[in-house]
Amino acid sequence: MNSICVTGLGRIGLPTALTLASRGLPVVGSDSNPSIIEALQKGVVTFEEKGMDALLKAAIREGIKFGAKPAATDFYIVAVPTPYDKGTKKIDPSYVVNAVRDILRVCLPNPIIVIESTVSPGTIDRYLRPLTSETGVKARFAHAPERVIPGRMLYELEHNARVIGADSRETAELIRSVYATFCLGGFAFTDIRSAEMAKIVENTFRDINISFANELAKICRADGMDVYEIIRMANMHPRVNILQPGPGVGGHCISVDPWFLVGDYPLEARLIHEARKINDSMPMYVLERVREIMAENNISDTSRVGFYGISYKEDVDDVRESPTLQLMDLVKTCMGNPPKVFDPMLCERVTPSQYMDFNEFIRDVDFVVIMVGHSHLAGHQREMNDKIVLDTRNVYHREGAYRL
């Protein structure tokens, strides 16, 4: 094996590339975004994640290189986005297809190409294998889907088990030897299509469980019951583990991947489809609660409403598929003036009405909607004591606060 080329230096590819390099392996990271390459070459991490600064420094000491194009080598890891087509609900394979096409133009003979990007079952067979006929390269494809979560990426990268789907055990063992330099969680070997399906099933399982909690919240609200107390009591049963309801499901995994099954299996994936609709309905449900509370408290100006939290989950700066941004679009469409927003994790503006200072944000609003339970909030609840509060995350426990 020559160097390892990791293509796609986002929230999955970059930690993977840096971790491999920090173990002393020769690594080249490539990304088509010139600003990402420029930042990394200057030693600057491109997103917030605990431990990433130190890991980048370690990888640079070990000689990692960054470039706009894939390197000419024989081992590739592809970690590019895989969105879905909102019309057909099927995967949009364009990013992964383009990445593999670029690899096949420069690779050494008989390369291993490991797809870490989450893909629908059959994507490698349908879209990637045919690309080899364009170049005549006999590539060995495999799928080793990522299984980490923002906020705990480096820990989970090391400790979570990995699934490796490959055409032969020999290829799978070569891939395992690379990942085993950092992965302590063990390995499961299977065929490629089963590996593709396993990752989709993981995220779909979470999505369905969240939808159950969100539907419970709607049922309990309709009949004056406390959903949080009911979930707490139900979870005392040893075989029950209901998740917490929330204002919507964001991120690039749970809110996206189940759609692949809906798109590919529309007649069979009915429960999955219904779960997706329930979770996608939550920003509108929160908007209805906001309207009710505004009317109850004689608030007519939505610019006096503030949303705390923009990222899709606590203590990360990832705003992909953010329920808050979805809700803001709904407010602007249905109610006029945009609400104010603040997120302690964000260093740059992602929306015009965003505040960068918490105290200024609190000063300029009368009604705070807690959308994300950042740990920052624990030390700043007192500042909201004279505000109307809707807590969609069950993290603010002042008497009189509204809940989901």
mmCIF file of N, CA and C in Angstrom, residues 17-67:
data_model
loop_
_atom_site.group_PDB
_atom_site.id
_atom_site.type_symbol
_atom_site.label_atom_id
_atom_site.label_comp_id
_atom_site.label_asym_id
_atom_site.label_seq_id
_atom_site.Cartn_x
_atom_site.Cartn_y
_atom_site.Cartn_z
ATOM 1 N N ALA A 17 -9.027 11.360 8.282
ATOM 2 C CA ALA A 17 -7.707 11.608 7.714
ATOM 3 C C ALA A 17 -6.701 11.973 8.805
ATOM 4 N N LEU A 18 -7.089 12.840 9.710
ATOM 5 C CA LEU A 18 -6.171 13.277 10.761
ATOM 6 C C LEU A 18 -5.832 12.136 11.708
ATOM 7 N N THR A 19 -6.833 11.316 12.020
ATOM 8 C CA THR A 19 -6.590 10.198 12.923
ATOM 9 C C THR A 19 -5.623 9.199 12.303
ATOM 10 N N LEU A 20 -5.819 8.872 11.034
ATOM 11 C CA LEU A 20 -4.905 7.954 10.352
ATOM 12 C C LEU A 20 -3.490 8.524 10.321
ATOM 13 N N ALA A 21 -3.382 9.807 9.987
ATOM 14 C CA ALA A 21 -2.057 10.430 9.916
ATOM 15 C C ALA A 21 -1.391 10.469 11.279
ATOM 16 N N SER A 22 -2.162 10.735 12.320
ATOM 17 C CA SER A 22 -1.580 10.818 13.661
ATOM 18 C C SER A 22 -1.030 9.479 14.133
ATOM 19 N N ARG A 23 -1.491 8.383 13.490
ATOM 20 C CA ARG A 23 -0.969 7.047 13.797
ATOM 21 C C ARG A 23 0.274 6.728 12.978
ATOM 22 N N GLY A 24 0.764 7.690 12.225
ATOM 23 C CA GLY A 24 1.987 7.503 11.469
ATOM 24 C C GLY A 24 1.798 6.991 10.059
ATOM 25 N N LEU A 25 0.562 6.872 9.587
ATOM 26 C CA LEU A 25 0.323 6.411 8.230
ATOM 27 C C LEU A 25 0.481 7.582 7.256
ATOM 28 N N PRO A 26 0.982 7.326 6.041
ATOM 29 C CA PRO A 26 1.093 8.406 5.045
ATOM 30 C C PRO A 26 -0.281 8.745 4.495
ATOM 31 N N VAL A 27 -0.728 9.981 4.685
ATOM 32 C CA VAL A 27 -2.095 10.373 4.324
ATOM 33 C C VAL A 27 -2.076 11.642 3.489
ATOM 34 N N VAL A 28 -2.920 11.654 2.453
ATOM 35 C CA VAL A 28 -3.206 12.854 1.681
ATOM 36 C C VAL A 28 -4.701 13.107 1.775
ATOM 37 N N GLY A 29 -5.082 14.310 2.158
ATOM 38 C CA GLY A 29 -6.486 14.681 2.199
ATOM 39 C C GLY A 29 -6.821 15.579 1.034
ATOM 40 N N SER A 30 -7.912 15.286 0.340
ATOM 41 C CA SER A 30 -8.303 16.116 -0.800
ATOM 42 C C SER A 30 -9.736 16.606 -0.633
ATOM 43 N N ASP A 31 -9.972 17.814 -1.138
ATOM 44 C CA ASP A 31 -11.309 18.391 -1.107
ATOM 45 C C ASP A 31 -11.402 19.419 -2.221
ATOM 46 N N SER A 32 -12.566 19.458 -2.882
ATOM 47 C CA SER A 32 -12.739 20.380 -4.006
ATOM 48 C C SER A 32 -12.971 21.812 -3.566
ATOM 49 N N ASN A 33 -13.180 22.022 -2.263
ATOM 50 C CA ASN A 33 -13.409 23.362 -1.731
ATOM 51 C C ASN A 33 -12.064 24.007 -1.398
ATOM 52 N N PRO A 34 -11.633 25.023 -2.168
ATOM 53 C CA PRO A 34 -10.302 25.603 -1.944
ATOM 54 C C PRO A 34 -10.144 26.259 -0.576
ATOM 55 N N SER A 35 -11.232 26.792 -0.004
ATOM 56 C CA SER A 35 -11.112 27.443 1.307
ATOM 57 C C SER A 35 -10.800 26.426 2.396
ATOM 58 N N ILE A 36 -11.308 25.199 2.266
ATOM 59 C CA ILE A 36 -11.001 24.151 3.239
ATOM 60 C C ILE A 36 -9.526 23.782 3.159
ATOM 61 N N ILE A 37 -9.021 23.592 1.937
ATOM 62 C CA ILE A 37 -7.615 23.231 1.765
ATOM 63 C C ILE A 37 -6.702 24.340 2.277
ATOM 64 N N GLU A 38 -7.035 25.585 1.968
ATOM 65 C CA GLU A 38 -6.224 26.719 2.413
ATOM 66 C C GLU A 38 -6.162 26.783 3.935
ATOM 67 N N ALA A 39 -7.308 26.602 4.588
ATOM 68 C CA ALA A 39 -7.338 26.658 6.046
ATOM 69 C C ALA A 39 -6.499 25.536 6.654
ATOM 70 N N LEU A 40 -6.655 24.316 6.138
ATOM 71 C CA LEU A 40 -5.926 23.179 6.695
ATOM 72 C C LEU A 40 -4.427 23.318 6.479
ATOM 73 N N GLN A 41 -4.037 23.840 5.331
ATOM 74 C CA GLN A 41 -2.607 24.047 5.088
ATOM 75 C C GLN A 41 -2.014 25.082 6.034
ATOM 76 N N LYS A 42 -2.864 25.974 6.552
ATOM 77 C CA LYS A 42 -2.423 26.960 7.543
ATOM 78 C C LYS A 42 -2.540 26.430 8.971
ATOM 79 N N GLY A 43 -3.037 25.199 9.111
ATOM 80 C CA GLY A 43 -3.178 24.609 10.432
ATOM 81 C C GLY A 43 -4.433 25.032 11.161
ATOM 82 N N VAL A 44 -5.484 25.389 10.402
ATOM 83 C CA VAL A 44 -6.739 25.866 10.993
ATOM 84 C C VAL A 44 -7.837 24.838 10.749
ATOM 85 N N VAL A 45 -8.489 24.372 11.815
ATOM 86 C CA VAL A 45 -9.609 23.440 11.702
ATOM 87 C C VAL A 45 -10.827 24.178 11.173
ATOM 88 N N THR A 46 -11.598 23.517 10.321
ATOM 89 C CA THR A 46 -12.694 24.194 9.611
ATOM 90 C C THR A 46 -14.051 24.056 10.288
ATOM 91 N N PHE A 47 -14.130 23.370 11.419
ATOM 92 C CA PHE A 47 -15.381 23.297 12.176
ATOM 93 C C PHE A 47 -15.044 22.976 13.630
ATOM 94 N N GLU A 48 -16.016 23.233 14.501
ATOM 95 C CA GLU A 48 -15.796 23.033 15.933
ATOM 96 C C GLU A 48 -15.996 21.563 16.307
ATOM 97 N N GLU A 49 -15.026 20.989 16.950
ATOM 98 C CA GLU A 49 -15.135 19.633 17.491
ATOM 99 C C GLU A 49 -14.021 19.469 18.512
ATOM 100 N N LYS A 50 -14.380 19.027 19.704
ATOM 101 C CA LYS A 50 -13.413 18.903 20.778
ATOM 102 C C LYS A 50 -12.264 17.990 20.367
ATOM 103 N N GLY A 51 -11.039 18.468 20.537
ATOM 104 C CA GLY A 51 -9.856 17.686 20.266
ATOM 105 C C GLY A 51 -9.305 17.810 18.861
ATOM 106 N N MET A 52 -10.031 18.490 17.973
ATOM 107 C CA MET A 52 -9.611 18.552 16.574
ATOM 108 C C MET A 52 -8.358 19.402 16.373
ATOM 109 N N ASP A 53 -8.222 20.473 17.118
ATOM 110 C CA ASP A 53 -7.035 21.329 16.974
ATOM 111 C C ASP A 53 -5.764 20.543 17.273
ATOM 112 N N ALA A 54 -5.775 19.815 18.381
ATOM 113 C CA ALA A 54 -4.602 19.024 18.754
ATOM 114 C C ALA A 54 -4.349 17.904 17.750
ATOM 115 N N LEU A 55 -5.432 17.319 17.239
ATOM 116 C CA LEU A 55 -5.285 16.230 16.273
ATOM 117 C C LEU A 55 -4.695 16.739 14.961
ATOM 118 N N LEU A 56 -5.123 17.921 14.513
ATOM 119 C CA LEU A 56 -4.557 18.497 13.296
ATOM 120 C C LEU A 56 -3.064 18.753 13.466
ATOM 121 N N LYS A 57 -2.680 19.298 14.599
ATOM 122 C CA LYS A 57 -1.251 19.550 14.853
ATOM 123 C C LYS A 57 -0.455 18.245 14.813
ATOM 124 N N ALA A 58 -1.016 17.187 15.413
ATOM 125 C CA ALA A 58 -0.324 15.893 15.417
ATOM 126 C C ALA A 58 -0.195 15.339 14.003
ATOM 127 N N ALA A 59 -1.259 15.476 13.208
ATOM 128 C CA ALA A 59 -1.231 14.973 11.834
ATOM 129 C C ALA A 59 -0.219 15.738 10.981
ATOM 130 N N ILE A 60 -0.138 17.047 11.189
ATOM 131 C CA ILE A 60 0.835 17.859 10.443
ATOM 132 C C ILE A 60 2.255 17.453 10.816
ATOM 133 N N ARG A 61 2.487 17.182 12.093
ATOM 134 C CA ARG A 61 3.813 16.727 12.514
ATOM 135 C C ARG A 61 4.189 15.411 11.840
ATOM 136 N N GLU A 62 3.183 14.577 11.581
ATOM 137 C CA GLU A 62 3.429 13.279 10.946
ATOM 138 C C GLU A 62 3.495 13.378 9.427
ATOM 139 N N GLY A 63 3.264 14.584 8.879
ATOM 140 C CA GLY A 63 3.473 14.781 7.449
ATOM 141 C C GLY A 63 2.249 14.710 6.574
ATOM 142 N N ILE A 64 1.034 14.840 7.122
ATOM 143 C CA ILE A 64 -0.162 14.821 6.285
ATOM 144 C C ILE A 64 -0.093 15.938 5.250
ATOM 145 N N LYS A 65 -0.631 15.673 4.078
ATOM 146 C CA LYS A 65 -0.668 16.671 3.004
ATOM 147 C C LYS A 65 -2.117 16.899 2.599
ATOM 148 N N PHE A 66 -2.385 18.120 2.099
ATOM 149 C CA PHE A 66 -3.723 18.480 1.661
ATOM 150 C C PHE A 66 -3.671 19.024 0.246
ATOM 151 N N GLY A 67 -4.671 18.678 -0.553
ATOM 152 C CA GLY A 67 -4.714 19.174 -1.919
ATOM 153 C C GLY A 67 -6.130 19.176 -2.480
#
